[in-house]
Amino acid sequence: MYVCITIQGSFNVAYTTVSLLVRIISQTKWSNAKELMDIVRAEGKKLMSSQPSESAIGNMVRRVLKIIREEYASGLKGKSEEGDPQESLRNKLLTAEGNIDDFTRSVKDLKATVIEAMTELKTEIETSVDNIATQALEHIHSNEVIMTAGKSKTVEAFLKDAARYKRKFQVIVVECAPFYHGQELAVSLAKAGIETTVINDSAVFAIMSRVNKVIMGTHTVMANGGLKAISGSHAIALAAKHYSVPIVVCAPAFKLSPEFLCSNDQDAFNKFESPEDVMRFSEGKILSKVQIYNPVFDYVPPELVTLYIFNIGGTAPSYVYRLLSEFYHPDDHVL
Amino acid sequence: MAPKGKSGGANSDLKQEDILQAVVFADSFVSTFAPVSDDIPRALFPVANSALLDYALEFLCSGGVQEIFVVCCHLAGQVREHLKNSRWNDKSSPCNVVPVVTEGCLSMGDALRDIDAKSLIRSDFVLIYGDVVSNIKLQPIIDEHKNRREKDKSAIMTMVFREVPPGHATRCPQDDIVLAVDNETQNVIHYQRIADSDTKHLQFPVEVIMEHKDVQIRYDLLDANISICSPQVPQLFTDNFDYETRDSFVKGILINEEIMGNTIKMCVVKDAYAARVSSLQMYDAVSQDILNRWTYPFVPDGCHRHNKDNFSYGRHNIYLSKNVTLARDCMLVENVMLGRESAVGSKTTISHSVIGKNCKIGNNVVIKGSYLWNDVTVEDNCVIETSLLCNNVTVYSGVKLSPGCVLSSKVCVGPSIELKSGTVVVHSQEDDFGEGTMDATDGGCDAMFGSKGKAFLYKDTSGDDSDVEEVTRQVWGITIETESSSDEDSECSEGSESPPDSLQPDVPVYYTEMLDTVQRSKDENISCENLILEINSLKHAYNISIKELTGLVVKVLLDQPFSENPSLSGAQALKVLTDSLKRHLMVLKNYIKNEESQRQCLEAIEARLQSHDFASASSAHLQLVTKVIHFLYEADVLLEQTILKWYRQVPSNRNRGNNSDDEDLEDRDNKHAEVRKQVAPLIKWLEEADEESSEED
């Protein structure tokens, strides 16, 4: 039950969460799907409260709940509860009544099927980065100038994949102070033989006019299609909008969250780290006279994003809501 | 394998259990926080609404420590209870926290000896106090220590420091250290706590500079007492019974470095936080640092909460727990934390403060830089500045608390009173006869605390380190109040409350004051340490230089028996005098250290016994000189060479006594000769003894 600060990065968080839930499901005692869902919900809440800003935990818990629902329904009727995502509204309305169930009936081999489905989910998480990277050639064209910010594993793989096919392009990396993950990315890209330039955060607007495409990673994709990404992203997105440069966001599906942003002070949306990176503690007297903030995330509204590349394909921000209903059951949005 | 004996061998046998261990002292073994720490151990003080001990445990846990021994002495039951009810007792706890109760330990040394006796330590371990707040990443430091140990078994300890320049808010004058490090090896070669030495001068042994090519002398370090120790360290404590604290241990290792070959390494951390809540001032500083998130990830809204309070974090560093009631027009300015179920009334302003659980704050209250623990009630129109209000305190309406007030638990004050800066208030006190305690609820409390007051002014009855506390508390209030630079040492004195017009040296007043102090110390049987502290604080108050001080101390000690009983003479006088000197030997030794001070002591003795009181005195009085000098020689206060030098010296009065008339001068010369005559047999004896000993060699 200890997802502590030692687990870094959404990928690891998501993967560990699913592995943990597999263990919980296989080791705890439960007699029917309802009990199982209650257990998963309770443990999920605990996990989420341990890291409120890591939305991937909640996403994975919801995915698992959805799996349990589906396996339960298919175990009962031999067909999936929701059926085809393309199912018509009329059809849904008609069948909805019949689907209401309190999940208390016992289903044969529920444990085995749920765990099997979860193993599939784990595989999906594992392969998500590769699935995104394979789409690179469709988006990065010859002699393009690409801008990226910070360090995202997905974007790194995406760019390297394009380079693997000998496509020539130039990458401008925004260093993203005060964490400077951008510098790490630049080193990695340069080693892969990509022409790379590092710029500081304030140079984004000046450079933007010569950029063909902005490719960014993100921490979370919000329910409205907005982004919760590394701080500085909003400025980049606005600059891109000004110069009409398209913004492509690479995100594995597990980053898709049913959360909305209601206000900028919203609880657990942002994460404020130690001011050490902004101003050194040894600075002395001045510290007691100033307030220093070191937020990690930025919110980018959906209208600034041009395209999402999920592991299941490219999507427009306006279509994110549809994916949500595909991945999560509406009853699970609030755990 | 190095010839290290038992420990080395045992270690290699138990290679498979690579469990990282830590020892946490949930007791500081000093009473800096009295009277607050009388009913709550320091380790359980709420700092930003979490027990201090939990910060230390979290810190160790995040550093990969798997087994933690919590040594509890003072109020051990409470610490155990806390651990039992905390997350550390859960099945899911990532590390094993074991309380080790060692009642009756009086120092860290005792506790470590106890740990050694129980042989709990199997490999290298982390040693910290339970009042450490830190987010240093321990893992790399421990790895470095282990790697170093594999190459060189003698590196038994790594001390971890945080770089903090002088004048920083999170630096406390009591904890200031200076250390010298060899640049090549990173060995600590000299370690000194500034508060221990009384002067502003620092003394380094010559070897520090002579024997090392490249030496760094550092004053910009904050010592949070975090050390990574090898398993030999507890054994060394067992072997040397005089190691009381880590400081004395470090000193002992450094002195014996050549014999034992053990070395201490240093590690300076630049980008993480580490501090110890060692005094009220540090309590204040650390709390503010936590609110400013320097301790991230150990912040109130982090995942590391134990009491199931979820704090939400808002702009201007405002932390609010659940069920907090805020009036519409109250103002939370910045760096404010409000605990569960607390309520704040209208038009109330709060800034830079931490407010605990279940606190009720009325209307029109101003709270600035203060710490309110749980269940505190503050009624309307109060002003609270830079004060500490412990559990269950009630402040009735219209009370004004000036900076530096400490209200320990269950105290009630008011209505409509004003407490002076630095007032320490307790709920009950021992009555003057030391029989039983007087409870404030029985009535009979001081009128200064208002008509509904249930409080007493705190008098330190334990007689332990009371002056240290006094100084600390003063500093807390005053530094905040005036924001003065902390290098003004004269501020941390008892007299800081009095108007600062006594800055000129005031020798006669000081002399009488000191005489009174010594007299009182005899009457009340105060220990020598405390007497030294009192003398030191008086010294600051009257702005006496250290040179004058030595002479004055000797003079006072010699005068005291006579001022008590002027008719003393002859053998009786000698007996009383030697008794008094014996009792104050420690005081004398404290001030008389080098040759210069010894010379001053001799001059003072001489001057004293030939002063006008004794002008008519017979040789009986003069004989006292010999006896006193002999006594001091025997007691190792005075060294032979100094006595001889003094004996041969021309009367120094001649050089400086310009304004005194010739007759007086002549008189003194006579006296001088007389004294020399008296001392002659002693000198002769000394010289003979010297010859004998040299022959023996």
Coordinates of C-alpha atoms in Angstrom, one line a residue, chain B residues 229-533:
Chain B
C229 CA 28.1 5.7 12.1
S230 CA 29.8 2.4 11.9
P231 CA 29.0 -0.3 14.4
Q232 CA 32.1 0.6 16.3
V233 CA 30.6 3.8 17.5
P234 CA 28.4 2.3 20.3
Q235 CA 31.4 0.2 21.3
L236 CA 33.5 3.2 21.6
F237 CA 30.9 4.8 23.8
T238 CA 31.0 1.7 26.0
D239 CA 34.8 1.8 26.2
N240 CA 34.9 5.4 27.1
F241 CA 32.6 6.2 29.9
D242 CA 33.3 9.9 29.7
Y243 CA 31.6 10.3 26.3
E244 CA 28.4 12.0 27.2
T245 CA 27.2 13.6 24.0
R246 CA 28.1 13.4 20.4
D247 CA 30.2 16.5 20.8
S248 CA 32.3 14.9 23.5
F249 CA 32.6 11.8 21.3
V250 CA 33.7 13.8 18.3
K251 CA 36.2 15.6 20.5
G252 CA 37.5 12.4 21.9
I253 CA 37.9 10.8 18.5
L254 CA 39.7 13.8 17.2
I255 CA 42.1 14.0 20.1
N256 CA 42.8 10.3 20.0
E257 CA 43.0 10.3 16.2
E258 CA 46.7 9.5 16.2
I259 CA 46.5 6.7 18.8
M260 CA 43.3 5.0 17.7
G261 CA 43.5 6.0 14.0
N262 CA 39.8 6.6 13.8
T263 CA 38.6 9.4 11.6
I264 CA 35.4 11.4 11.1
K265 CA 34.4 12.4 7.7
M266 CA 32.2 15.3 6.7
C267 CA 29.5 15.6 4.1
V268 CA 28.0 18.9 3.2
V269 CA 24.6 19.0 1.7
K270 CA 23.8 22.0 -0.4
D271 CA 20.4 21.4 -1.9
A272 CA 18.3 19.8 0.8
Y273 CA 16.9 20.9 4.2
A274 CA 18.1 19.8 7.6
A275 CA 17.6 21.4 11.0
R276 CA 17.1 20.5 14.6
V277 CA 14.4 21.9 16.8
S278 CA 16.9 22.6 19.5
S279 CA 15.4 25.8 21.0
L280 CA 12.3 27.9 20.8
Q281 CA 14.0 30.0 18.2
M282 CA 14.6 27.0 16.1
Y283 CA 11.1 25.8 16.7
D284 CA 9.9 29.0 15.1
A285 CA 12.4 28.9 12.3
V286 CA 11.7 25.2 11.4
S287 CA 7.9 25.7 11.5
Q288 CA 8.2 28.6 9.1
D289 CA 10.4 26.6 6.8
I290 CA 7.9 23.8 6.8
L291 CA 5.1 26.3 5.9
N292 CA 7.4 27.7 3.2
R293 CA 7.8 24.1 1.9
W294 CA 11.5 23.9 2.2
T295 CA 11.0 20.5 3.6
Y296 CA 9.2 19.1 0.6
P297 CA 8.0 16.3 0.4
F298 CA 7.4 16.5 4.2
V299 CA 4.9 19.3 4.0
P300 CA 1.5 19.5 5.7
D301 CA -0.4 18.7 2.5
G302 CA 2.0 15.9 1.5
C303 CA 1.2 12.2 1.6
H304 CA 3.1 11.7 4.8
R305 CA 0.3 12.5 7.2
H306 CA -0.2 10.4 10.2
N307 CA -3.2 12.0 12.0
K308 CA -5.5 11.6 9.0
D309 CA -5.8 15.3 8.7
N310 CA -5.8 16.3 5.1
F311 CA -4.6 19.7 4.7
S312 CA -5.4 21.6 1.6
Y313 CA -2.8 24.1 0.3
G314 CA -3.8 27.5 -0.9
R315 CA -2.2 30.6 -2.1
H316 CA 0.1 32.5 0.2
N317 CA 1.0 29.3 1.9
I318 CA -2.3 28.9 3.7
Y319 CA -3.0 25.4 4.9
L320 CA -6.5 24.5 5.9
S321 CA -7.7 21.3 7.4
K322 CA -11.2 19.9 7.4
N323 CA -14.1 21.5 9.2
V324 CA -12.4 24.8 9.6
T325 CA -14.8 27.7 10.3
L326 CA -13.6 31.0 9.0
A327 CA -15.6 34.2 9.5
R328 CA -16.4 36.0 6.3
D329 CA -14.2 39.0 7.2
C330 CA -11.2 37.3 8.8
M331 CA -7.8 37.7 7.2
L332 CA -5.4 34.9 6.8
V333 CA -2.4 36.8 5.5
E334 CA 0.3 34.3 4.7
N335 CA 2.1 31.3 6.1
V336 CA -0.9 30.3 8.1
M337 CA -2.0 26.8 9.1
L338 CA -5.3 25.9 10.7
G339 CA -5.9 22.5 12.2
R340 CA -9.1 20.4 12.2
E341 CA -12.3 22.0 13.7
S342 CA -10.7 25.3 14.4
A343 CA -12.7 28.5 14.2
V344 CA -11.6 32.0 13.5
G345 CA -13.9 35.0 14.3
S346 CA -14.6 38.1 12.3
K347 CA -12.1 40.9 11.6
T348 CA -9.3 38.6 13.0
T349 CA -5.9 38.8 11.3
I350 CA -3.5 35.8 11.4
S351 CA -0.1 35.7 9.8
H352 CA 2.9 33.4 10.0
S353 CA 1.3 31.2 12.6
V354 CA 0.3 27.6 13.2
I355 CA -3.0 26.9 14.9
G356 CA -3.7 23.4 16.1
K357 CA -6.8 21.3 16.3
N358 CA -10.0 22.5 18.0
C359 CA -8.8 26.1 18.6
K360 CA -11.4 28.8 19.0
I361 CA -10.3 32.3 18.1
G362 CA -12.6 35.2 18.7
N363 CA -13.3 38.4 16.9
N364 CA -10.8 41.3 16.3
V365 CA -7.8 39.2 17.3
V366 CA -4.4 39.7 15.9
I367 CA -2.1 36.7 15.8
K368 CA 1.4 37.1 14.4
G369 CA 4.2 34.6 14.3
S370 CA 2.7 32.5 17.0
Y371 CA 2.2 28.8 17.6
L372 CA -1.1 27.7 19.1
W373 CA -1.3 24.0 19.9
N374 CA -4.5 22.0 20.3
D375 CA -7.6 23.1 22.1
V376 CA -6.5 26.7 22.6
T377 CA -9.2 29.4 23.2
V378 CA -8.4 33.0 22.4
E379 CA -11.2 35.4 23.2
D380 CA -12.0 38.7 21.4
N381 CA -9.7 41.7 21.0
C382 CA -6.5 39.8 21.9
V383 CA -3.1 40.6 20.4
I384 CA -0.7 37.7 20.3
E385 CA 2.8 38.2 18.9
T386 CA 5.6 35.7 18.6
S387 CA 4.3 33.5 21.4
L388 CA 3.9 29.8 22.1
L389 CA 0.5 28.7 23.5
C390 CA 0.5 25.0 24.5
N391 CA -2.4 22.6 24.7
N392 CA -5.6 23.8 26.5
V393 CA -4.5 27.3 27.0
T394 CA -7.2 30.0 27.5
V395 CA -6.6 33.6 26.7
Y396 CA -9.5 35.8 27.9
S397 CA -10.5 38.9 26.1
G398 CA -8.3 41.9 25.7
V399 CA -5.0 40.2 26.5
K400 CA -1.9 41.4 24.9
L401 CA 1.0 38.9 24.7
S402 CA 4.3 40.6 23.8
P403 CA 7.0 38.7 21.8
G404 CA 8.6 35.7 23.4
C405 CA 5.8 34.7 25.8
V406 CA 5.4 31.0 26.5
L407 CA 2.1 29.8 28.0
S408 CA 2.5 26.2 28.9
S409 CA -0.5 23.8 29.0
K410 CA -3.7 24.5 30.8
V411 CA -2.8 28.1 31.6
C412 CA -5.6 30.7 31.7
V413 CA -4.8 34.4 31.5
G414 CA -6.8 37.6 31.4
P415 CA -9.0 39.4 30.9
S416 CA -7.5 42.7 29.9
I417 CA -3.9 42.2 30.9
E418 CA -0.6 42.6 29.1
L419 CA 2.2 40.2 29.5
K420 CA 5.7 41.5 29.2
S421 CA 8.1 40.2 26.5
G422 CA 9.5 36.8 27.4
T423 CA 7.1 35.9 30.1
V424 CA 7.0 32.2 30.8
V425 CA 3.7 31.1 32.4
V426 CA 2.9 27.7 34.0
H427 CA -0.3 26.2 35.3
S428 CA 1.0 24.9 38.6
Q429 CA 4.1 25.4 40.6
E430 CA 5.9 24.0 43.6
D431 CA 5.3 26.2 46.5
D432 CA 8.1 28.0 48.2
F433 CA 8.7 25.3 50.7
G434 CA 9.1 22.7 48.0
E435 CA 6.3 20.6 49.5
G436 CA 3.7 19.5 47.1
T437 CA 2.5 21.5 44.1
M438 CA 0.2 24.4 44.1
D439 CA -2.4 24.1 41.4
A440 CA -3.7 27.2 39.8
T441 CA -7.3 26.0 40.1
D442 CA -7.0 26.2 43.9
G443 CA -6.8 29.9 43.5
G444 CA -3.9 31.8 44.9
C445 CA -2.3 32.7 41.7
D446 CA -0.5 35.8 40.8
A447 CA -2.6 38.9 40.3
M448 CA -0.6 39.9 37.2
F449 CA -2.5 37.3 35.2
G450 CA -5.9 38.9 35.5
S451 CA -9.0 38.3 37.4
K452 CA -9.8 35.0 35.7
G453 CA -6.1 34.0 35.4
K454 CA -5.0 30.5 36.4
A455 CA -1.3 30.8 36.1
F456 CA 2.0 31.2 37.8
L457 CA 5.1 32.9 36.6
Y458 CA 7.6 30.1 35.8
K459 CA 10.4 29.7 38.3
D460 CA 12.9 27.1 37.4
T461 CA 12.8 24.8 40.4
S462 CA 14.8 22.0 39.0
G463 CA 17.9 24.2 39.0
D464 CA 19.1 22.7 35.8
D465 CA 20.4 24.8 33.0
S466 CA 17.9 27.5 33.9
D467 CA 20.0 30.2 32.5
V468 CA 20.4 28.6 29.2
E469 CA 16.7 28.6 28.9
E470 CA 16.5 32.1 30.0
V471 CA 18.9 33.1 27.3
T472 CA 17.2 31.1 24.6
R473 CA 13.8 32.5 25.4
Q474 CA 15.1 36.0 25.4
V475 CA 16.7 35.5 22.1
W476 CA 13.5 34.1 20.6
G477 CA 11.5 37.1 21.5
I478 CA 14.1 39.7 20.8
T479 CA 15.4 38.6 17.4
I480 CA 11.9 38.6 16.1
E481 CA 11.0 41.9 17.6
T482 CA 13.9 43.9 16.5
E483 CA 15.1 41.8 13.6
S484 CA 18.5 42.6 15.0
S485 CA 21.6 40.9 13.6
S486 CA 22.3 37.8 15.6
D487 CA 25.9 38.6 16.0
E488 CA 25.2 41.0 18.8
D489 CA 26.1 38.7 21.5
S490 CA 25.4 41.1 24.3
E491 CA 21.7 40.8 23.5
C492 CA 21.3 37.3 24.7
S493 CA 21.8 38.2 28.3
E494 CA 19.5 38.4 31.2
G495 CA 19.8 42.1 31.3
S496 CA 18.3 42.6 27.9
E497 CA 15.0 43.5 29.3
S498 CA 16.5 46.5 31.1
P499 CA 17.1 49.6 29.1
P500 CA 20.4 49.4 27.3
D501 CA 22.0 52.3 29.2
S502 CA 24.3 50.1 31.1
L503 CA 26.6 49.5 28.2
Q504 CA 29.6 51.1 29.9
P505 CA 31.7 48.7 32.0
D506 CA 30.3 49.0 35.5
V507 CA 32.9 47.3 37.6
P508 CA 31.9 48.2 41.2
V509 CA 28.2 47.4 40.6
Y510 CA 29.2 44.3 38.9
Y511 CA 31.4 43.3 41.8
T512 CA 28.6 43.6 44.3
E513 CA 26.2 41.9 42.0
M514 CA 28.6 39.0 41.7
L515 CA 29.3 38.9 45.4
D516 CA 25.5 38.5 45.9
T517 CA 25.4 35.8 43.3
V518 CA 28.1 33.8 44.9
Q519 CA 26.6 34.3 48.3
R520 CA 23.2 33.1 47.0
S521 CA 24.8 30.2 45.3
K522 CA 26.2 29.1 48.6
D523 CA 22.9 29.6 50.4
E524 CA 20.8 27.9 47.8
N525 CA 23.4 25.3 47.0
I526 CA 23.4 26.1 43.3
S527 CA 25.7 24.0 41.2
C528 CA 28.9 25.4 39.8
E529 CA 27.8 25.1 36.2
N530 CA 24.9 27.4 36.9
L531 CA 27.0 29.8 38.8
I532 CA 29.3 30.0 35.8
L533 CA 26.3 30.7 33.6

